[in-house]
Amino acid sequence: MAKLWGGRFRKSTDKKVDDFNSSIRFDKRMYKQDIKGSIAHATMLGKQGIIPQADADKIVSELENILSDIEAGKVEFLIDAEDIHMNIEKLLTDRIGDAGKRLHTGRSRNDQVALDVRMYLMDETDEILEMLVHTMQVFTDLAKENTDTIMPGYTHLQKAQPITFAHHAMAYYEMFKRDYQRLCDCKERTNVMPLGSGALAGTTYPLDRELVRDMLGFSEITMNSLDGVSDRDFVLELASCLSIIMMHTSRFSEELILWSSNEFSFVEMDDAFSTGSSIMPQKKNPDVAELIRGKAGRVYGNLMGLLTMMKGIPLAYNKDMQEDKEQIFDSIDTVKLCLPVFCDMISTMKINKNNMYEGAKGGFTNATDAADYLVKKGLPFRDAHSVIGNMVFYCIEHNKAIEDLTMEEMQSFSDIIEDDIYDAVSMETCVNDRNVIGGPAKEMTEKAIKKAEAFINECKE
Ligand code: ARG
């Protein structure tokens, strides 16, 4: 097949090079954006008198036909035509001849691909934003049902202080809220229109870049032609946002894997979200959570791959940059695959409230509160810390919890201890006295949930 750029060549491309060079296999998914961009470009060329208006009209209407033919599965893309841009241009030219050959006036594939990738990523970003809203909703709903579900909070994976499962769930709400905001922020920097940058040095044609920007709904125009074709920061930023989303889903997945173990038994995955073993009949494995945790790795890998691909590229466009697509597409596909199953796995799992409560009661999670009790009675905190440290040591030796000690045992550690200590170290008091803004007390959690619901509603508007 004759190449669109074949004039300067006397030999045809080696078959292996055709296969090697071609990106149609993976960039065909940008067909809609490519056509939309070309329609805007052609319309502007006609308005500016750069090409005859009749040709512009022909181009626009045939591009619309090509779009519906692609969507009807009637178009076969050619490896020889290299990429989505030249495949569509070739289809157009085959169908309308000379008018089609005028489409690429004042444009290069370098600014064309920059445009298509930006538009494609913004469309995908919108879908992921919607998924994140749902994810925030899932955690908020989980919190709503568990404001009284006391569980141990951990540091170093050692029991630390009692919290509620609602508080734990709302920590994830905060993470996914930041993910949402980060993605919006990233989209703003993607929302810049690069057409008019040409191959690297702009163009001599009187293009109306503002008109193209408005037709395509971009908010800004790139301000340097070299940067316009060689900037892929927006791809890196998105890859980074997606990595952080996967990090969050992976952390909670890891917790669910731990918590669904026999040793914890804090949660039980629904049968529909678990798998069995081919040999061990008793097994019910949290494969979904494990796969999400595992898939975080490939999304991080894509980020690393993209950063490394960009690091040594001199200005402006270089073919290395074609490698951006498979990696960012894979990150997008992975996140879109994980988030819905992550959400459904969470909303169907069973919470073993009683085991969580028993877990909180073991491991002296109320030791800080016991020390605080002494502080409120006038003892300096360092002394109180030491008194309760001794008490815990005694409890370990006698296999008792702090609240199991008799008053006599209590007072052997400090004579300022009175009967009200039992209430002060109960799990309920430990949680509900932590009534600082951002704390686990029921009152604070309910406020946090209200705020979250307002934010979620704002996102839905
Ligand atoms: N398929 C190419 C890419 O993905 C399009 C731009 C090619 N430009 C060029 N001058 N070779 O980056």
mmCIF file of N, CA and C in Angstrom, residues 326-443:
data_model
loop_
_atom_site.group_PDB
_atom_site.id
_atom_site.type_symbol
_atom_site.label_atom_id
_atom_site.label_comp_id
_atom_site.label_asym_id
_atom_site.label_seq_id
_atom_site.Cartn_x
_atom_site.Cartn_y
_atom_site.Cartn_z
ATOM 1 N N GLU A 326 -0.205 2.463 25.197
ATOM 2 C CA GLU A 326 -0.536 1.170 25.795
ATOM 3 C C GLU A 326 -0.481 1.219 27.315
ATOM 4 N N GLN A 327 0.489 2.015 27.813
ATOM 5 C CA GLN A 327 0.658 2.042 29.268
ATOM 6 C C GLN A 327 -0.462 2.810 29.961
ATOM 7 N N ILE A 328 -0.774 3.982 29.432
ATOM 8 C CA ILE A 328 -1.837 4.751 30.102
ATOM 9 C C ILE A 328 -3.196 4.072 29.869
ATOM 10 N N PHE A 329 -3.381 3.459 28.697
ATOM 11 C CA PHE A 329 -4.642 2.741 28.455
ATOM 12 C C PHE A 329 -4.776 1.572 29.436
ATOM 13 N N ASP A 330 -3.658 0.891 29.668
ATOM 14 C CA ASP A 330 -3.711 -0.251 30.587
ATOM 15 C C ASP A 330 -4.048 0.212 32.010
ATOM 16 N N SER A 331 -3.474 1.350 32.410
ATOM 17 C CA SER A 331 -3.784 1.863 33.749
ATOM 18 C C SER A 331 -5.269 2.225 33.851
ATOM 19 N N ILE A 332 -5.781 2.874 32.814
ATOM 20 C CA ILE A 332 -7.199 3.245 32.799
ATOM 21 C C ILE A 332 -8.073 1.990 32.859
ATOM 22 N N ASP A 333 -7.759 1.020 31.999
ATOM 23 C CA ASP A 333 -8.564 -0.211 31.951
ATOM 24 C C ASP A 333 -8.531 -0.926 33.297
ATOM 25 N N THR A 334 -7.355 -0.939 33.920
ATOM 26 C CA THR A 334 -7.219 -1.664 35.187
ATOM 27 C C THR A 334 -8.051 -0.996 36.278
ATOM 28 N N VAL A 335 -7.964 0.326 36.358
ATOM 29 C CA VAL A 335 -8.739 1.031 37.384
ATOM 30 C C VAL A 335 -10.240 0.847 37.137
ATOM 31 N N LYS A 336 -10.634 0.920 35.861
ATOM 32 C CA LYS A 336 -12.064 0.756 35.546
ATOM 33 C C LYS A 336 -12.554 -0.670 35.800
ATOM 34 N N LEU A 337 -11.627 -1.596 35.737
ATOM 35 C CA LEU A 337 -11.969 -2.991 36.022
ATOM 36 C C LEU A 337 -12.083 -3.219 37.534
ATOM 37 N N CYS A 338 -11.172 -2.578 38.262
ATOM 38 C CA CYS A 338 -11.088 -2.844 39.712
ATOM 39 C C CYS A 338 -12.179 -2.135 40.521
ATOM 40 N N LEU A 339 -12.413 -0.852 40.226
ATOM 41 C CA LEU A 339 -13.287 -0.085 41.124
ATOM 42 C C LEU A 339 -14.697 -0.688 41.290
ATOM 43 N N PRO A 340 -15.369 -1.072 40.211
ATOM 44 C CA PRO A 340 -16.723 -1.619 40.412
ATOM 45 C C PRO A 340 -16.735 -2.912 41.230
ATOM 46 N N VAL A 341 -15.771 -3.792 40.995
ATOM 47 C CA VAL A 341 -15.767 -5.064 41.721
ATOM 48 C C VAL A 341 -15.344 -4.839 43.176
ATOM 49 N N PHE A 342 -14.454 -3.868 43.365
ATOM 50 C CA PHE A 342 -14.037 -3.466 44.711
ATOM 51 C C PHE A 342 -15.263 -2.992 45.505
ATOM 52 N N CYS A 343 -16.056 -2.119 44.881
ATOM 53 C CA CYS A 343 -17.241 -1.567 45.548
ATOM 54 C C CYS A 343 -18.249 -2.661 45.897
ATOM 55 N N ASP A 344 -18.523 -3.531 44.937
ATOM 56 C CA ASP A 344 -19.531 -4.569 45.180
ATOM 57 C C ASP A 344 -19.043 -5.578 46.214
ATOM 58 N N MET A 345 -17.762 -5.872 46.187
ATOM 59 C CA MET A 345 -17.202 -6.783 47.190
ATOM 60 C C MET A 345 -17.419 -6.199 48.589
ATOM 61 N N ILE A 346 -17.237 -4.894 48.716
ATOM 62 C CA ILE A 346 -17.374 -4.252 50.025
ATOM 63 C C ILE A 346 -18.835 -4.182 50.452
ATOM 64 N N SER A 347 -19.708 -3.834 49.505
ATOM 65 C CA SER A 347 -21.096 -3.691 49.963
ATOM 66 C C SER A 347 -21.778 -5.030 50.242
ATOM 67 N N THR A 348 -21.195 -6.130 49.782
ATOM 68 C CA THR A 348 -21.830 -7.430 50.060
ATOM 69 C C THR A 348 -21.198 -8.182 51.228
ATOM 70 N N MET A 349 -20.056 -7.709 51.725
ATOM 71 C CA MET A 349 -19.387 -8.514 52.763
ATOM 72 C C MET A 349 -20.127 -8.409 54.099
ATOM 73 N N LYS A 350 -19.942 -9.449 54.916
ATOM 74 C CA LYS A 350 -20.605 -9.467 56.213
ATOM 75 C C LYS A 350 -19.617 -8.965 57.271
ATOM 76 N N ILE A 351 -20.103 -8.095 58.147
ATOM 77 C CA ILE A 351 -19.231 -7.553 59.203
ATOM 78 C C ILE A 351 -19.516 -8.348 60.487
ATOM 79 N N ASN A 352 -18.511 -8.967 61.052
ATOM 80 C CA ASN A 352 -18.691 -9.688 62.315
ATOM 81 C C ASN A 352 -18.467 -8.721 63.480
ATOM 82 N N LYS A 353 -19.534 -7.976 63.806
ATOM 83 C CA LYS A 353 -19.406 -6.898 64.788
ATOM 84 C C LYS A 353 -18.900 -7.424 66.127
ATOM 85 N N ASN A 354 -19.388 -8.589 66.478
ATOM 86 C CA ASN A 354 -19.010 -9.139 67.775
ATOM 87 C C ASN A 354 -17.516 -9.448 67.858
ATOM 88 N N ASN A 355 -16.970 -10.027 66.778
ATOM 89 C CA ASN A 355 -15.532 -10.320 66.769
ATOM 90 C C ASN A 355 -14.705 -9.047 66.797
ATOM 91 N N MET A 356 -15.208 -8.021 66.134
ATOM 92 C CA MET A 356 -14.494 -6.745 66.151
ATOM 93 C C MET A 356 -14.466 -6.210 67.585
ATOM 94 N N TYR A 357 -15.623 -6.301 68.249
ATOM 95 C CA TYR A 357 -15.722 -5.798 69.633
ATOM 96 C C TYR A 357 -14.780 -6.578 70.553
ATOM 97 N N GLU A 358 -14.806 -7.912 70.428
ATOM 98 C CA GLU A 358 -13.922 -8.750 71.257
ATOM 99 C C GLU A 358 -12.461 -8.424 70.966
ATOM 100 N N GLY A 359 -12.184 -8.157 69.685
ATOM 101 C CA GLY A 359 -10.815 -7.802 69.289
ATOM 102 C C GLY A 359 -10.370 -6.513 69.961
ATOM 103 N N ALA A 360 -11.313 -5.560 70.064
ATOM 104 C CA ALA A 360 -10.976 -4.275 70.679
ATOM 105 C C ALA A 360 -10.712 -4.465 72.167
ATOM 106 N N LYS A 361 -11.461 -5.391 72.785
ATOM 107 C CA LYS A 361 -11.325 -5.572 74.228
ATOM 108 C C LYS A 361 -10.010 -6.246 74.617
ATOM 109 N N GLY A 362 -9.479 -7.065 73.730
ATOM 110 C CA GLY A 362 -8.188 -7.696 74.032
ATOM 111 C C GLY A 362 -7.062 -6.730 73.701
ATOM 112 N N GLY A 363 -5.893 -6.988 74.221
ATOM 113 C CA GLY A 363 -4.722 -6.211 73.805
ATOM 114 C C GLY A 363 -4.600 -4.845 74.456
ATOM 115 N N PHE A 364 -5.353 -4.627 75.558
ATOM 116 C CA PHE A 364 -5.175 -3.401 76.364
ATOM 117 C C PHE A 364 -5.319 -2.121 75.548
ATOM 118 N N THR A 365 -6.301 -2.118 74.663
ATOM 119 C CA THR A 365 -6.493 -0.923 73.834
ATOM 120 C C THR A 365 -6.986 0.262 74.674
ATOM 121 N N ASN A 366 -7.410 -0.026 75.928
ATOM 122 C CA ASN A 366 -7.870 1.073 76.791
ATOM 123 C C ASN A 366 -6.790 1.568 77.758
ATOM 124 N N ALA A 367 -5.545 1.141 77.534
ATOM 125 C CA ALA A 367 -4.471 1.544 78.456
ATOM 126 C C ALA A 367 -4.247 3.059 78.445
ATOM 127 N N THR A 368 -4.324 3.669 77.255
ATOM 128 C CA THR A 368 -4.145 5.130 77.176
ATOM 129 C C THR A 368 -5.237 5.819 77.990
ATOM 130 N N ASP A 369 -6.451 5.287 77.889
ATOM 131 C CA ASP A 369 -7.576 5.886 78.615
ATOM 132 C C ASP A 369 -7.421 5.714 80.125
ATOM 133 N N ALA A 370 -6.846 4.584 80.520
ATOM 134 C CA ALA A 370 -6.585 4.377 81.948
ATOM 135 C C ALA A 370 -5.576 5.414 82.445
ATOM 136 N N ALA A 371 -4.548 5.668 81.618
ATOM 137 C CA ALA A 371 -3.553 6.685 81.994
ATOM 138 C C ALA A 371 -4.209 8.071 82.036
ATOM 139 N N ASP A 372 -5.042 8.348 81.035
ATOM 140 C CA ASP A 372 -5.731 9.645 80.991
ATOM 141 C C ASP A 372 -6.639 9.819 82.218
ATOM 142 N N TYR A 373 -7.203 8.721 82.675
ATOM 143 C CA TYR A 373 -8.048 8.756 83.882
ATOM 144 C C TYR A 373 -7.234 9.291 85.070
ATOM 145 N N LEU A 374 -6.000 8.768 85.197
ATOM 146 C CA LEU A 374 -5.146 9.230 86.306
ATOM 147 C C LEU A 374 -4.752 10.696 86.133
ATOM 148 N N VAL A 375 -4.512 11.088 84.883
ATOM 149 C CA VAL A 375 -4.143 12.482 84.603
ATOM 150 C C VAL A 375 -5.289 13.407 85.039
ATOM 151 N N LYS A 376 -6.515 12.978 84.726
ATOM 152 C CA LYS A 376 -7.666 13.810 85.089
ATOM 153 C C LYS A 376 -7.810 13.905 86.605
ATOM 154 N N LYS A 377 -7.238 12.920 87.318
ATOM 155 C CA LYS A 377 -7.254 12.966 88.790
ATOM 156 C C LYS A 377 -6.042 13.709 89.352
ATOM 157 N N GLY A 378 -5.222 14.263 88.465
ATOM 158 C CA GLY A 378 -4.139 15.120 88.946
ATOM 159 C C GLY A 378 -2.723 14.605 88.750
ATOM 160 N N LEU A 379 -2.561 13.346 88.320
ATOM 161 C CA LEU A 379 -1.205 12.804 88.141
ATOM 162 C C LEU A 379 -0.600 13.335 86.827
ATOM 163 N N PRO A 380 0.704 13.684 86.842
ATOM 164 C CA PRO A 380 1.330 14.082 85.574
ATOM 165 C C PRO A 380 1.312 12.908 84.585
ATOM 166 N N PHE A 381 1.200 13.197 83.265
ATOM 167 C CA PHE A 381 1.012 12.122 82.284
ATOM 168 C C PHE A 381 2.128 11.084 82.310
ATOM 169 N N ARG A 382 3.392 11.521 82.437
ATOM 170 C CA ARG A 382 4.498 10.554 82.437
ATOM 171 C C ARG A 382 4.374 9.556 83.595
ATOM 172 N N ASP A 383 3.947 10.058 84.773
ATOM 173 C CA ASP A 383 3.768 9.156 85.932
ATOM 174 C C ASP A 383 2.601 8.204 85.672
ATOM 175 N N ALA A 384 1.537 8.761 85.110
ATOM 176 C CA ALA A 384 0.357 7.943 84.823
ATOM 177 C C ALA A 384 0.720 6.830 83.841
ATOM 178 N N HIS A 385 1.503 7.173 82.829
ATOM 179 C CA HIS A 385 1.953 6.209 81.818
ATOM 180 C C HIS A 385 2.676 5.052 82.513
ATOM 181 N N SER A 386 3.526 5.388 83.454
ATOM 182 C CA SER A 386 4.306 4.357 84.144
ATOM 183 C C SER A 386 3.425 3.476 85.044
ATOM 184 N N VAL A 387 2.482 4.116 85.753
ATOM 185 C CA VAL A 387 1.563 3.348 86.617
ATOM 186 C C VAL A 387 0.793 2.323 85.780
ATOM 187 N N ILE A 388 0.252 2.783 84.661
ATOM 188 C CA ILE A 388 -0.568 1.876 83.840
ATOM 189 C C ILE A 388 0.316 0.828 83.154
ATOM 190 N N GLY A 389 1.549 1.220 82.826
ATOM 191 C CA GLY A 389 2.500 0.231 82.278
ATOM 192 C C GLY A 389 2.672 -0.929 83.251
ATOM 193 N N ASN A 390 2.852 -0.606 84.504
ATOM 194 C CA ASN A 390 2.986 -1.658 85.538
ATOM 195 C C ASN A 390 1.709 -2.475 85.653
ATOM 196 N N MET A 391 0.578 -1.782 85.564
ATOM 197 C CA MET A 391 -0.715 -2.466 85.660
ATOM 198 C C MET A 391 -0.862 -3.469 84.510
ATOM 199 N N VAL A 392 -0.474 -3.030 83.286
ATOM 200 C CA VAL A 392 -0.579 -3.918 82.115
ATOM 201 C C VAL A 392 0.323 -5.135 82.310
ATOM 202 N N PHE A 393 1.521 -4.906 82.835
ATOM 203 C CA PHE A 393 2.453 -6.013 83.072
ATOM 204 C C PHE A 393 1.817 -7.044 84.018
ATOM 205 N N TYR A 394 1.199 -6.509 85.071
ATOM 206 C CA TYR A 394 0.508 -7.368 86.058
ATOM 207 C C TYR A 394 -0.627 -8.152 85.375
ATOM 208 N N CYS A 395 -1.398 -7.450 84.537
ATOM 209 C CA CYS A 395 -2.524 -8.087 83.836
ATOM 210 C C CYS A 395 -2.036 -9.223 82.935
ATOM 211 N N ILE A 396 -0.932 -8.986 82.217
ATOM 212 C CA ILE A 396 -0.406 -10.026 81.319
ATOM 213 C C ILE A 396 -0.039 -11.260 82.146
ATOM 214 N N GLU A 397 0.640 -11.010 83.293
ATOM 215 C CA GLU A 397 1.048 -12.131 84.160
ATOM 216 C C GLU A 397 -0.157 -12.905 84.687
ATOM 217 N N HIS A 398 -1.265 -12.186 84.958
ATOM 218 C CA HIS A 398 -2.437 -12.833 85.542
ATOM 219 C C HIS A 398 -3.545 -13.093 84.532
ATOM 220 N N ASN A 399 -3.217 -12.897 83.258
ATOM 221 C CA ASN A 399 -4.164 -13.175 82.177
ATOM 222 C C ASN A 399 -5.517 -12.471 82.395
ATOM 223 N N LYS A 400 -5.428 -11.179 82.648
ATOM 224 C CA LYS A 400 -6.640 -10.383 82.877
ATOM 225 C C LYS A 400 -6.618 -9.133 82.001
ATOM 226 N N ALA A 401 -7.813 -8.568 81.762
ATOM 227 C CA ALA A 401 -7.874 -7.257 81.090
ATOM 228 C C ALA A 401 -7.915 -6.194 82.192
ATOM 229 N N ILE A 402 -7.612 -4.943 81.838
ATOM 230 C CA ILE A 402 -7.607 -3.871 82.845
ATOM 231 C C ILE A 402 -8.949 -3.808 83.577
ATOM 232 N N GLU A 403 -10.034 -3.880 82.790
ATOM 233 C CA GLU A 403 -11.363 -3.751 83.397
ATOM 234 C C GLU A 403 -11.747 -4.962 84.254
ATOM 235 N N ASP A 404 -10.953 -6.060 84.178
ATOM 236 C CA ASP A 404 -11.238 -7.247 85.004
ATOM 237 C C ASP A 404 -10.622 -7.149 86.405
ATOM 238 N N LEU A 405 -9.723 -6.189 86.601
ATOM 239 C CA LEU A 405 -9.056 -6.093 87.908
ATOM 240 C C LEU A 405 -10.057 -5.671 88.992
ATOM 241 N N THR A 406 -9.870 -6.199 90.201
ATOM 242 C CA THR A 406 -10.709 -5.767 91.320
ATOM 243 C C THR A 406 -10.216 -4.396 91.788
ATOM 244 N N MET A 407 -11.052 -3.722 92.561
ATOM 245 C CA MET A 407 -10.669 -2.401 93.078
ATOM 246 C C MET A 407 -9.396 -2.499 93.922
ATOM 247 N N GLU A 408 -9.297 -3.594 94.628
ATOM 248 C CA GLU A 408 -8.116 -3.794 95.468
ATOM 249 C C GLU A 408 -6.843 -3.880 94.602
ATOM 250 N N GLU A 409 -6.963 -4.676 93.534
ATOM 251 C CA GLU A 409 -5.810 -4.802 92.620
ATOM 252 C C GLU A 409 -5.487 -3.443 92.008
ATOM 253 N N MET A 410 -6.528 -2.740 91.592
ATOM 254 C CA MET A 410 -6.354 -1.412 90.976
ATOM 255 C C MET A 410 -5.585 -0.492 91.916
ATOM 256 N N GLN A 411 -6.067 -0.444 93.158
ATOM 257 C CA GLN A 411 -5.491 0.518 94.097
ATOM 258 C C GLN A 411 -4.072 0.167 94.530
ATOM 259 N N SER A 412 -3.671 -1.107 94.286
ATOM 260 C CA SER A 412 -2.282 -1.453 94.601
ATOM 261 C C SER A 412 -1.322 -0.718 93.658
ATOM 262 N N PHE A 413 -1.851 -0.211 92.521
ATOM 263 C CA PHE A 413 -0.995 0.557 91.601
ATOM 264 C C PHE A 413 -1.057 2.047 91.867
ATOM 265 N N SER A 414 -2.226 2.501 92.315
ATOM 266 C CA SER A 414 -2.360 3.926 92.645
ATOM 267 C C SER A 414 -3.579 4.117 93.537
ATOM 268 N N ASP A 415 -3.387 4.840 94.644
ATOM 269 C CA ASP A 415 -4.517 4.968 95.564
ATOM 270 C C ASP A 415 -5.507 6.054 95.140
ATOM 271 N N ILE A 416 -5.214 6.734 94.041
ATOM 272 C CA ILE A 416 -6.218 7.722 93.590
ATOM 273 C C ILE A 416 -7.292 7.078 92.693
ATOM 274 N N ILE A 417 -7.105 5.798 92.412
ATOM 275 C CA ILE A 417 -8.093 5.118 91.556
ATOM 276 C C ILE A 417 -9.377 4.873 92.349
ATOM 277 N N GLU A 418 -10.525 5.192 91.715
ATOM 278 C CA GLU A 418 -11.825 4.953 92.365
ATOM 279 C C GLU A 418 -12.716 4.141 91.420
ATOM 280 N N ASP A 419 -13.919 3.889 91.897
ATOM 281 C CA ASP A 419 -14.870 3.061 91.147
ATOM 282 C C ASP A 419 -15.152 3.548 89.715
ATOM 283 N N ASP A 420 -15.075 4.890 89.540
ATOM 284 C CA ASP A 420 -15.413 5.425 88.207
ATOM 285 C C ASP A 420 -14.408 5.030 87.122
ATOM 286 N N ILE A 421 -13.319 4.348 87.525
ATOM 287 C CA ILE A 421 -12.354 3.922 86.481
ATOM 288 C C ILE A 421 -12.977 2.922 85.512
ATOM 289 N N TYR A 422 -13.904 2.090 86.035
ATOM 290 C CA TYR A 422 -14.480 1.050 85.171
ATOM 291 C C TYR A 422 -15.222 1.669 83.985
ATOM 292 N N ASP A 423 -15.928 2.749 84.294
ATOM 293 C CA ASP A 423 -16.620 3.417 83.189
ATOM 294 C C ASP A 423 -15.612 4.103 82.260
ATOM 295 N N ALA A 424 -14.565 4.686 82.868
ATOM 296 C CA ALA A 424 -13.580 5.429 82.067
ATOM 297 C C ALA A 424 -12.830 4.535 81.085
ATOM 298 N N VAL A 425 -12.681 3.250 81.417
ATOM 299 C CA VAL A 425 -11.921 2.379 80.513
ATOM 300 C C VAL A 425 -12.817 1.442 79.677
ATOM 301 N N SER A 426 -14.139 1.673 79.757
ATOM 302 C CA SER A 426 -15.001 0.820 78.913
ATOM 303 C C SER A 426 -14.777 1.213 77.451
ATOM 304 N N MET A 427 -14.945 0.242 76.560
ATOM 305 C CA MET A 427 -14.717 0.484 75.133
ATOM 306 C C MET A 427 -15.553 1.672 74.637
ATOM 307 N N GLU A 428 -16.819 1.716 75.093
ATOM 308 C CA GLU A 428 -17.731 2.765 74.630
ATOM 309 C C GLU A 428 -17.212 4.143 75.024
ATOM 310 N N THR A 429 -16.735 4.265 76.288
ATOM 311 C CA THR A 429 -16.202 5.563 76.728
ATOM 312 C C THR A 429 -14.937 5.904 75.952
ATOM 313 N N CYS A 430 -14.063 4.901 75.794
ATOM 314 C CA CYS A 430 -12.800 5.157 75.074
ATOM 315 C C CYS A 430 -13.076 5.759 73.697
ATOM 316 N N VAL A 431 -14.084 5.230 73.009
ATOM 317 C CA VAL A 431 -14.384 5.723 71.664
ATOM 318 C C VAL A 431 -15.101 7.070 71.742
ATOM 319 N N ASN A 432 -16.155 7.130 72.563
ATOM 320 C CA ASN A 432 -17.024 8.305 72.486
ATOM 321 C C ASN A 432 -16.471 9.538 73.191
ATOM 322 N N ASP A 433 -15.464 9.344 74.062
ATOM 323 C CA ASP A 433 -14.797 10.510 74.637
ATOM 324 C C ASP A 433 -13.794 11.133 73.662
ATOM 325 N N ARG A 434 -13.476 10.412 72.601
ATOM 326 C CA ARG A 434 -12.554 10.968 71.595
ATOM 327 C C ARG A 434 -13.373 11.834 70.633
ATOM 328 N N ASN A 435 -13.823 12.930 71.202
ATOM 329 C CA ASN A 435 -14.821 13.751 70.524
ATOM 330 C C ASN A 435 -14.202 14.970 69.865
ATOM 331 N N VAL A 436 -12.918 14.862 69.572
ATOM 332 C CA VAL A 436 -12.231 15.963 68.892
ATOM 333 C C VAL A 436 -12.654 15.940 67.416
ATOM 334 N N ILE A 437 -12.548 17.060 66.735
ATOM 335 C CA ILE A 437 -12.869 17.077 65.292
ATOM 336 C C ILE A 437 -11.972 16.056 64.591
ATOM 337 N N GLY A 438 -12.585 15.183 63.815
ATOM 338 C CA GLY A 438 -11.804 14.143 63.118
ATOM 339 C C GLY A 438 -11.633 12.883 63.949
ATOM 340 N N GLY A 439 -12.211 12.874 65.151
ATOM 341 C CA GLY A 439 -12.062 11.716 66.034
ATOM 342 C C GLY A 439 -13.139 10.668 65.799
ATOM 343 N N PRO A 440 -13.034 9.503 66.491
ATOM 344 C CA PRO A 440 -13.938 8.381 66.237
ATOM 345 C C PRO A 440 -15.265 8.426 66.999
ATOM 346 N N ALA A 441 -15.452 9.405 67.907
ATOM 347 C CA ALA A 441 -16.697 9.446 68.679
ATOM 348 C C ALA A 441 -17.895 9.443 67.729
ATOM 349 N N LYS A 442 -18.947 8.813 68.188
ATOM 350 C CA LYS A 442 -20.137 8.675 67.338
ATOM 351 C C LYS A 442 -20.608 10.031 66.805
ATOM 352 N N GLU A 443 -20.638 11.020 67.710
ATOM 353 C CA GLU A 443 -21.106 12.348 67.323
ATOM 354 C C GLU A 443 -20.264 12.925 66.174
#
